[in-house]
Amino acid sequence: MVILGIFVNRLGGFLHAFLVLFLVHDGYGSVQAGAALGANGVGSIAGVLLGGWLVGTVGARSAITWSMTLTAVLTAAVPMVHSYPLMLVVITALGASSQVYRPASAEVVSTGVPPQRQVMAFAMHRLALNLGTTVAPLLGAVLVAVSYDLLFWVEAIAALACAVISWRALPSPGHRRGHTRSVRSGGAGYVAVLRDTRYLLFLLGMALYAAVYIQYVSVLPLTVRDAEWSTYVYGGLIGVNGLVVISCELLVTRWTQHWPGRVAAVCGIAMVAGGVAMYAVPPHLAIFVMATVIWSLGETVCSPTMVAYPALMARPGMTGHYIGASQAAFGMGTALGPALGVAMWSAWGDAVWLLLGALALVAAAAVGTGMRNGRETTVVGGPEDDGTESDAAKAGV
């Protein structure tokens, strides 16, 4: 039911795809529209951090239900706001409220699935996200043809449906005293995460990987344009990525879930590095398609493990904070990556793809070093355990 709720929510995720077009249609300038999209991104990063905190405070059920309810209200309000400063406030708040569910839903998956099955569970979690994200722009285009107001109302209804599904399907939190003691023993909130130096290295690798991964929406279209190919070629390459991820990720995960976690993460990121570096060769359509297939397969190898890892290795009572921190790191990479990539492309042209490939290898090294090896740790609760490790040891992550 959680995965169904995620799919319903992402199916209504039109805002990010159509926000700029809506604001320009509503009379705002392109610079104002771009700033609003940036504000929405800042709110999204804050939202995942807030979601990690709320999971440990009010529980996943309440965090998802009330954040999605607020998302529905804010989404419906967007077309009714005609003051730009107020629009920025609403859109920033909307970016935050709409992302609270991500660490909360990941917390539900991690606590409801045995450690040895969590990589597959998170692959299904990602499948719901990817399916919803793929279909949403197509459905949104149909709604925009009728009315922008209809677009926002349908998205609001989808968010409200996600809230209802979560409230009915998820159990009450049953906040335990022992849970609170665990949180306190590990430090207050995200301060405890910041003290975990190995995990900070993993977060650095996650952010660098995200900055490389997101170049498919910034530098890749510029490369396609410079090759004097039509926009249909770019759309086709993006379609190849979606097809590979949606059709192959569960199949690949059935195989890679039995690998040591750091092996899957490093191998997958290395494949992404090789794929993006291939874009540096003189443009040839067959090579670009092959490059896209390679980095897309790399995404299916590393992403489920990297998404599952924070929950597997989190200190007792800190799962939400570790998940929130990892999602914030990924969000920061995707927010900063496009500007960095375009600046590098402007300076070095298509050679930037070699630099991005090298940056991905740095990300692989950081992730591989930051991920703990289960054979080097003790199981939580054992006589030699100091409380700094978790079921990651049993899962081999």
Short mmCIF file of C-alpha atoms in Angstrom, two decimals:
data_model
loop_
_atom_site.label_atom_id
_atom_site.label_comp_id
_atom_site.label_asym_id
_atom_site.label_seq_id
_atom_site.Cartn_x
_atom_site.Cartn_y
_atom_site.Cartn_z
CA MET A 1 0.00 0.00 0.00
CA VAL A 2 2.91 2.36 0.66
CA ILE A 3 4.19 1.78 -2.88
CA LEU A 4 0.69 2.44 -4.24
CA GLY A 5 0.60 5.71 -2.34
CA ILE A 6 3.99 6.71 -3.75
CA PHE A 7 2.82 5.93 -7.28
CA VAL A 8 -0.38 7.95 -6.85
CA ASN A 9 1.60 10.86 -5.45
CA ARG A 10 4.16 10.86 -8.28
CA LEU A 11 1.43 10.37 -10.87
CA GLY A 12 0.21 13.78 -9.81
CA GLY A 13 3.72 15.27 -9.81
CA PHE A 14 3.15 17.84 -12.55
CA LEU A 15 4.41 20.91 -10.71
CA HIS A 16 8.13 20.58 -11.34
CA ALA A 17 7.64 19.87 -15.04
CA PHE A 18 5.15 22.68 -15.73
CA LEU A 19 5.93 25.34 -13.11
CA VAL A 20 8.05 27.54 -15.38
CA LEU A 21 5.53 27.33 -18.21
CA PHE A 22 2.67 28.14 -15.85
CA LEU A 23 4.41 31.19 -14.37
CA VAL A 24 5.32 32.58 -17.80
CA HIS A 25 1.74 31.93 -18.92
CA ASP A 26 0.56 33.81 -15.82
CA GLY A 27 2.56 36.90 -16.80
CA TYR A 28 5.82 36.49 -14.88
CA GLY A 29 9.21 36.90 -16.57
CA SER A 30 11.45 33.95 -17.40
CA VAL A 31 13.98 35.03 -14.75
CA GLN A 32 11.23 35.14 -12.12
CA ALA A 33 10.01 31.72 -13.23
CA GLY A 34 13.51 30.27 -12.99
CA ALA A 35 13.99 31.77 -9.52
CA ALA A 36 10.70 30.23 -8.41
CA LEU A 37 11.84 26.82 -9.64
CA GLY A 38 15.06 27.26 -7.69
CA ALA A 39 13.06 28.21 -4.58
CA ASN A 40 11.02 25.05 -5.02
CA GLY A 41 14.28 23.05 -5.14
CA VAL A 42 15.55 24.68 -1.94
CA GLY A 43 12.26 23.83 -0.27
CA SER A 44 12.59 20.23 -1.45
CA ILE A 45 15.98 19.83 0.24
CA ALA A 46 14.58 21.30 3.45
CA GLY A 47 11.58 18.97 3.13
CA VAL A 48 13.57 15.75 3.12
CA LEU A 49 15.54 16.92 6.17
CA LEU A 50 12.30 17.87 7.90
CA GLY A 51 10.82 14.49 6.94
CA GLY A 52 13.70 12.65 8.58
CA TRP A 53 13.11 14.60 11.79
CA LEU A 54 9.33 14.16 11.72
CA VAL A 55 9.60 10.38 11.36
CA GLY A 56 11.34 10.19 14.72
CA THR A 57 8.98 12.74 16.30
CA VAL A 58 5.44 11.95 15.16
CA GLY A 59 5.92 8.72 13.18
CA ALA A 60 5.80 7.95 9.47
CA ARG A 61 2.01 7.72 9.30
CA SER A 62 1.40 11.23 10.63
CA ALA A 63 4.36 12.71 8.73
CA ILE A 64 3.11 11.42 5.37
CA THR A 65 -0.58 12.11 5.99
CA TRP A 66 -0.28 15.69 7.18
CA SER A 67 2.47 16.68 4.73
CA MET A 68 0.45 15.36 1.80
CA THR A 69 -2.66 17.14 3.09
CA LEU A 70 -0.69 20.40 3.29
CA THR A 71 0.72 19.70 -0.18
CA ALA A 72 -2.82 19.38 -1.54
CA VAL A 73 -3.83 22.73 0.00
CA LEU A 74 -0.71 24.56 -1.23
CA THR A 75 -0.98 23.06 -4.72
CA ALA A 76 -4.59 24.18 -5.07
CA ALA A 77 -3.55 27.65 -3.87
CA VAL A 78 -0.84 28.23 -6.50
CA PRO A 79 -3.14 29.41 -9.34
CA MET A 80 -4.96 31.69 -6.87
CA VAL A 81 -1.83 33.63 -5.85
CA HIS A 82 -1.09 36.77 -7.89
CA SER A 83 1.69 38.35 -5.84
CA TYR A 84 5.20 37.24 -6.78
CA PRO A 85 6.68 37.39 -3.24
CA LEU A 86 3.74 35.39 -1.91
CA MET A 87 4.09 32.99 -4.86
CA LEU A 88 7.71 32.37 -3.86
CA VAL A 89 6.62 31.62 -0.28
CA VAL A 90 3.91 29.21 -1.42
CA ILE A 91 6.15 27.43 -3.93
CA THR A 92 9.01 27.09 -1.42
CA ALA A 93 6.64 25.71 1.23
CA LEU A 94 5.16 23.40 -1.38
CA GLY A 95 8.62 22.10 -2.29
CA ALA A 96 9.20 21.28 1.38
CA SER A 97 5.82 19.70 2.16
CA SER A 98 5.83 17.57 -0.99
CA GLN A 99 9.17 15.94 -0.08
CA VAL A 100 8.51 15.08 3.57
CA TYR A 101 7.02 11.76 2.45
CA ARG A 102 10.31 10.52 0.94
CA PRO A 103 12.23 9.69 4.15
CA ALA A 104 8.96 8.77 5.84
CA SER A 105 8.02 6.24 3.16
CA ALA A 106 11.57 4.89 3.12
CA GLU A 107 11.34 4.45 6.89
CA VAL A 108 8.14 2.41 6.43
CA VAL A 109 9.81 0.19 3.84
CA SER A 110 12.94 -0.31 5.96
CA THR A 111 11.05 -1.26 9.13
CA GLY A 112 8.57 -3.55 7.37
CA VAL A 113 11.05 -5.64 5.38
CA PRO A 114 13.83 -7.98 6.64
CA PRO A 115 17.34 -6.56 6.05
CA GLN A 116 18.22 -9.17 3.44
CA ARG A 117 15.20 -8.11 1.34
CA GLN A 118 15.52 -4.35 1.66
CA VAL A 119 17.50 -3.76 -1.53
CA MET A 120 14.70 -5.40 -3.54
CA ALA A 121 12.07 -3.50 -1.55
CA PHE A 122 13.76 -0.20 -2.33
CA ALA A 123 14.02 -1.21 -5.99
CA MET A 124 10.22 -1.53 -5.98
CA HIS A 125 10.05 1.81 -4.14
CA ARG A 126 12.09 3.38 -6.95
CA LEU A 127 9.98 1.66 -9.61
CA ALA A 128 6.86 3.34 -8.23
CA LEU A 129 8.65 6.70 -8.25
CA ASN A 130 9.96 6.23 -11.79
CA LEU A 131 6.65 5.02 -13.21
CA GLY A 132 4.78 7.93 -11.68
CA THR A 133 7.43 10.43 -12.76
CA THR A 134 7.39 9.07 -16.33
CA VAL A 135 3.63 9.13 -16.75
CA ALA A 136 3.01 12.43 -14.92
CA PRO A 137 4.36 14.82 -17.62
CA LEU A 138 2.31 13.05 -20.30
CA LEU A 139 -0.86 13.30 -18.25
CA GLY A 140 0.04 16.87 -17.31
CA ALA A 141 0.36 17.87 -20.96
CA VAL A 142 -3.19 16.64 -21.56
CA LEU A 143 -4.50 18.64 -18.60
CA VAL A 144 -2.62 21.81 -19.61
CA ALA A 145 -4.31 21.62 -23.00
CA VAL A 146 -7.59 22.08 -21.13
CA SER A 147 -6.58 24.44 -18.29
CA TYR A 148 -3.66 25.16 -15.97
CA ASP A 149 -6.15 25.36 -13.11
CA LEU A 150 -7.21 21.79 -13.86
CA LEU A 151 -3.55 20.73 -13.73
CA PHE A 152 -3.14 22.03 -10.19
CA TRP A 153 -6.48 20.70 -9.00
CA VAL A 154 -5.70 17.19 -10.25
CA GLU A 155 -2.28 17.30 -8.56
CA ALA A 156 -3.92 18.44 -5.33
CA ILE A 157 -6.37 15.53 -5.53
CA ALA A 158 -3.48 13.10 -6.09
CA ALA A 159 -1.68 14.43 -3.00
CA LEU A 160 -4.88 14.14 -0.97
CA ALA A 161 -5.37 10.56 -2.20
CA CYS A 162 -1.83 9.75 -1.05
CA ALA A 163 -2.68 11.18 2.37
CA VAL A 164 -5.84 9.05 2.63
CA ILE A 165 -4.03 5.87 1.53
CA SER A 166 -1.26 6.49 4.07
CA TRP A 167 -3.67 7.20 6.93
CA ARG A 168 -5.68 4.06 6.27
CA ALA A 169 -2.83 1.70 5.39
CA LEU A 170 -0.09 2.59 7.87
CA PRO A 171 -0.19 1.56 11.54
CA SER A 172 -0.22 4.06 14.37
CA PRO A 173 3.32 4.93 15.45
CA GLY A 174 3.09 3.51 18.97
CA HIS A 175 6.00 5.72 20.07
CA ARG A 176 8.16 3.71 22.44
CA ARG A 177 10.22 5.00 25.31
CA GLY A 178 13.08 2.79 24.23
CA HIS A 179 13.02 4.45 20.84
CA THR A 180 13.40 7.86 22.42
CA ARG A 181 16.31 6.68 24.52
CA SER A 182 18.00 5.31 21.40
CA VAL A 183 17.73 8.68 19.71
CA ARG A 184 19.19 10.47 22.72
CA SER A 185 22.00 7.98 23.13
CA GLY A 186 23.08 8.56 19.52
CA GLY A 187 23.02 12.39 19.77
CA ALA A 188 20.37 14.98 19.00
CA GLY A 189 18.90 14.67 15.52
CA TYR A 190 21.16 15.45 12.61
CA VAL A 191 24.05 16.36 14.94
CA ALA A 192 24.56 12.62 15.45
CA VAL A 193 24.63 12.09 11.68
CA LEU A 194 27.28 14.81 11.30
CA ARG A 195 29.47 13.00 13.84
CA ASP A 196 29.44 9.83 11.75
CA THR A 197 32.49 10.54 9.58
CA ARG A 198 32.21 7.37 7.51
CA TYR A 199 28.62 8.20 6.67
CA LEU A 200 29.56 11.77 5.75
CA LEU A 201 31.95 10.33 3.17
CA PHE A 202 29.09 8.25 1.79
CA LEU A 203 26.95 11.42 1.62
CA LEU A 204 29.72 13.24 -0.25
CA GLY A 205 29.84 10.41 -2.79
CA MET A 206 26.05 10.47 -3.07
CA ALA A 207 26.07 14.22 -3.81
CA LEU A 208 28.86 13.91 -6.41
CA TYR A 209 27.08 11.00 -8.08
CA ALA A 210 23.85 13.02 -8.22
CA ALA A 211 25.69 15.99 -9.74
CA VAL A 212 26.97 13.75 -12.56
CA TYR A 213 23.71 11.86 -13.00
CA ILE A 214 21.61 15.01 -13.42
CA GLN A 215 23.65 16.17 -16.44
CA TYR A 216 21.19 14.34 -18.68
CA VAL A 217 18.87 17.33 -18.24
CA SER A 218 21.50 20.07 -18.63
CA VAL A 219 24.65 19.20 -20.60
CA LEU A 220 23.21 16.34 -22.69
CA PRO A 221 20.63 18.52 -24.51
CA LEU A 222 23.38 21.06 -25.26
CA THR A 223 25.58 18.29 -26.68
CA VAL A 224 22.70 17.02 -28.83
CA ARG A 225 21.99 20.54 -30.07
CA ASP A 226 25.65 21.12 -30.96
CA ALA A 227 25.61 17.87 -32.94
CA GLU A 228 22.78 19.48 -34.97
CA TRP A 229 20.39 16.71 -34.08
CA SER A 230 16.71 17.38 -33.52
CA THR A 231 15.09 17.58 -30.10
CA TYR A 232 13.47 14.24 -30.93
CA VAL A 233 16.91 12.64 -30.57
CA TYR A 234 17.27 14.08 -27.08
CA GLY A 235 13.77 12.96 -26.19
CA GLY A 236 14.59 9.50 -27.53
CA LEU A 237 17.72 9.25 -25.36
CA ILE A 238 15.72 10.19 -22.28
CA GLY A 239 13.16 7.60 -23.33
CA VAL A 240 15.92 4.97 -23.54
CA ASN A 241 16.92 5.78 -19.96
CA GLY A 242 13.34 5.47 -18.72
CA LEU A 243 12.80 2.22 -20.60
CA VAL A 244 15.99 0.64 -19.24
CA VAL A 245 15.33 1.69 -15.63
CA ILE A 246 11.66 0.70 -15.57
CA SER A 247 12.10 -2.60 -17.41
CA CYS A 248 15.43 -3.77 -15.99
CA GLU A 249 15.85 -2.48 -12.43
CA LEU A 250 13.89 -5.23 -10.66
CA LEU A 251 15.56 -7.91 -12.78
CA VAL A 252 19.03 -6.49 -12.13
CA THR A 253 18.28 -6.13 -8.42
CA ARG A 254 17.34 -9.81 -8.12
CA TRP A 255 20.97 -10.44 -8.99
CA THR A 256 22.81 -7.56 -7.29
CA GLN A 257 20.93 -7.80 -3.96
CA HIS A 258 23.17 -10.77 -3.14
CA TRP A 259 26.36 -8.75 -3.73
CA PRO A 260 28.17 -6.93 -0.93
CA GLY A 261 26.59 -3.49 -0.84
CA ARG A 262 29.74 -1.52 -1.55
CA VAL A 263 30.51 -3.72 -4.58
CA ALA A 264 27.08 -3.02 -6.12
CA ALA A 265 27.37 0.71 -5.41
CA VAL A 266 30.90 1.10 -6.76
CA CYS A 267 30.29 -1.05 -9.86
CA GLY A 268 27.09 0.81 -10.70
CA ILE A 269 28.66 4.26 -10.33
CA ALA A 270 31.65 3.11 -12.40
CA MET A 271 29.25 2.09 -15.17
CA VAL A 272 27.65 5.55 -14.99
CA ALA A 273 31.15 7.07 -15.25
CA GLY A 274 31.92 5.01 -18.35
CA GLY A 275 28.57 5.78 -19.96
CA VAL A 276 28.75 9.56 -19.57
CA ALA A 277 32.41 9.61 -20.67
CA MET A 278 31.34 8.03 -23.99
CA TYR A 279 29.44 11.21 -24.84
CA ALA A 280 32.85 12.89 -25.34
CA VAL A 281 33.52 10.97 -28.57
CA PRO A 282 32.60 12.56 -31.91
CA PRO A 283 28.80 12.45 -32.03
CA HIS A 284 27.34 9.32 -33.56
CA LEU A 285 23.78 8.29 -32.77
CA ALA A 286 24.59 4.61 -32.17
CA ILE A 287 27.36 5.51 -29.71
CA PHE A 288 25.09 7.94 -27.86
CA VAL A 289 22.39 5.30 -27.54
CA MET A 290 24.96 2.78 -26.28
CA ALA A 291 26.31 5.33 -23.79
CA THR A 292 22.79 6.00 -22.50
CA VAL A 293 22.11 2.28 -22.09
CA ILE A 294 25.38 1.82 -20.14
CA TRP A 295 24.84 4.63 -17.63
CA SER A 296 21.17 3.67 -17.29
CA LEU A 297 22.15 0.09 -16.43
CA GLY A 298 24.68 1.51 -13.99
CA GLU A 299 21.85 3.39 -12.32
CA THR A 300 19.90 0.14 -11.90
CA VAL A 301 22.96 -1.55 -10.34
CA CYS A 302 23.89 1.10 -7.77
CA SER A 303 20.71 3.03 -6.93
CA PRO A 304 18.66 0.40 -5.01
CA THR A 305 21.64 -0.43 -2.80
CA MET A 306 22.51 3.23 -2.20
CA VAL A 307 18.90 4.06 -1.36
CA ALA A 308 18.62 1.08 1.02
CA TYR A 309 21.98 1.59 2.72
CA PRO A 310 21.08 4.53 5.05
CA ALA A 311 18.26 2.53 6.66
CA LEU A 312 20.42 -0.57 6.97
CA MET A 313 23.32 1.09 8.76
CA ALA A 314 21.50 3.79 10.78
CA ARG A 315 22.08 3.89 14.51
CA PRO A 316 19.13 2.72 16.62
CA GLY A 317 16.29 5.22 16.53
CA MET A 318 18.03 7.34 13.87
CA THR A 319 16.73 5.75 10.67
CA GLY A 320 14.70 8.77 9.60
CA HIS A 321 17.63 11.12 10.08
CA TYR A 322 20.03 8.94 8.09
CA ILE A 323 17.52 8.56 5.26
CA GLY A 324 16.72 12.28 5.29
CA ALA A 325 20.42 13.18 5.15
CA SER A 326 21.05 10.88 2.17
CA GLN A 327 18.09 12.24 0.25
CA ALA A 328 19.14 15.81 1.03
CA ALA A 329 22.65 15.03 -0.26
CA PHE A 330 21.22 13.63 -3.49
CA GLY A 331 18.90 16.64 -3.78
CA MET A 332 21.80 19.03 -3.29
CA GLY A 333 23.74 17.29 -6.04
CA THR A 334 20.84 17.48 -8.47
CA ALA A 335 20.25 21.15 -7.56
CA LEU A 336 23.86 22.29 -8.02
CA GLY A 337 24.87 19.86 -10.77
CA PRO A 338 23.15 21.52 -13.76
CA ALA A 339 24.70 24.96 -13.15
CA LEU A 340 28.13 23.39 -12.60
CA GLY A 341 27.81 21.19 -15.68
CA VAL A 342 26.71 24.00 -17.98
CA ALA A 343 29.55 26.23 -16.74
CA MET A 344 32.08 23.45 -17.40
CA TRP A 345 30.57 22.76 -20.83
CA SER A 346 30.82 26.47 -21.72
CA ALA A 347 34.52 26.38 -20.83
CA TRP A 348 35.59 23.00 -22.26
CA GLY A 349 32.88 21.88 -24.65
CA ASP A 350 32.21 18.15 -25.01
CA ALA A 351 35.44 17.35 -23.15
CA VAL A 352 33.34 18.05 -20.06
CA TRP A 353 31.99 14.50 -20.34
CA LEU A 354 35.46 13.13 -19.58
CA LEU A 355 35.65 15.37 -16.52
CA LEU A 356 32.20 14.24 -15.43
CA GLY A 357 33.24 10.61 -15.86
CA ALA A 358 36.27 11.26 -13.66
CA LEU A 359 34.05 13.00 -11.07
CA ALA A 360 31.81 9.93 -11.03
CA LEU A 361 34.84 7.75 -10.28
CA VAL A 362 35.65 10.05 -7.35
CA ALA A 363 32.05 9.56 -6.21
CA ALA A 364 32.48 5.78 -6.48
CA ALA A 365 35.62 5.94 -4.34
CA ALA A 366 33.89 8.08 -1.71
CA VAL A 367 30.82 5.84 -1.57
CA GLY A 368 32.90 2.65 -1.46
CA THR A 369 35.09 4.00 1.34
CA GLY A 370 32.17 5.42 3.27
CA MET A 371 30.06 2.26 3.20
CA ARG A 372 30.86 -0.01 6.10
CA ASN A 373 31.85 -3.60 5.48
CA GLY A 374 29.60 -5.89 7.48
CA ARG A 375 32.44 -8.35 8.10
CA GLU A 376 34.31 -5.65 10.01
CA THR A 377 31.50 -4.97 12.50
CA THR A 378 29.53 -6.71 15.19
CA VAL A 379 25.80 -7.28 15.24
CA VAL A 380 23.73 -4.75 17.16
CA GLY A 381 22.98 -5.89 20.67
CA GLY A 382 26.02 -8.15 20.91
CA PRO A 383 28.31 -7.92 23.91
CA GLU A 384 30.96 -6.02 21.94
CA ASP A 385 28.57 -3.62 20.22
CA ASP A 386 28.99 0.07 21.01
CA GLY A 387 25.72 1.10 19.36
CA THR A 388 27.34 2.58 16.28
CA GLU A 389 26.40 -0.16 13.84
CA SER A 390 23.16 -1.81 12.82
CA ASP A 391 21.65 -4.62 10.85
CA ALA A 392 23.89 -3.61 7.97
CA ALA A 393 26.32 -6.18 9.35
CA LYS A 394 23.80 -8.96 8.87
CA ALA A 395 22.91 -7.72 5.38
CA GLY A 396 26.51 -7.48 4.24
CA VAL A 397 26.10 -3.79 3.35
#
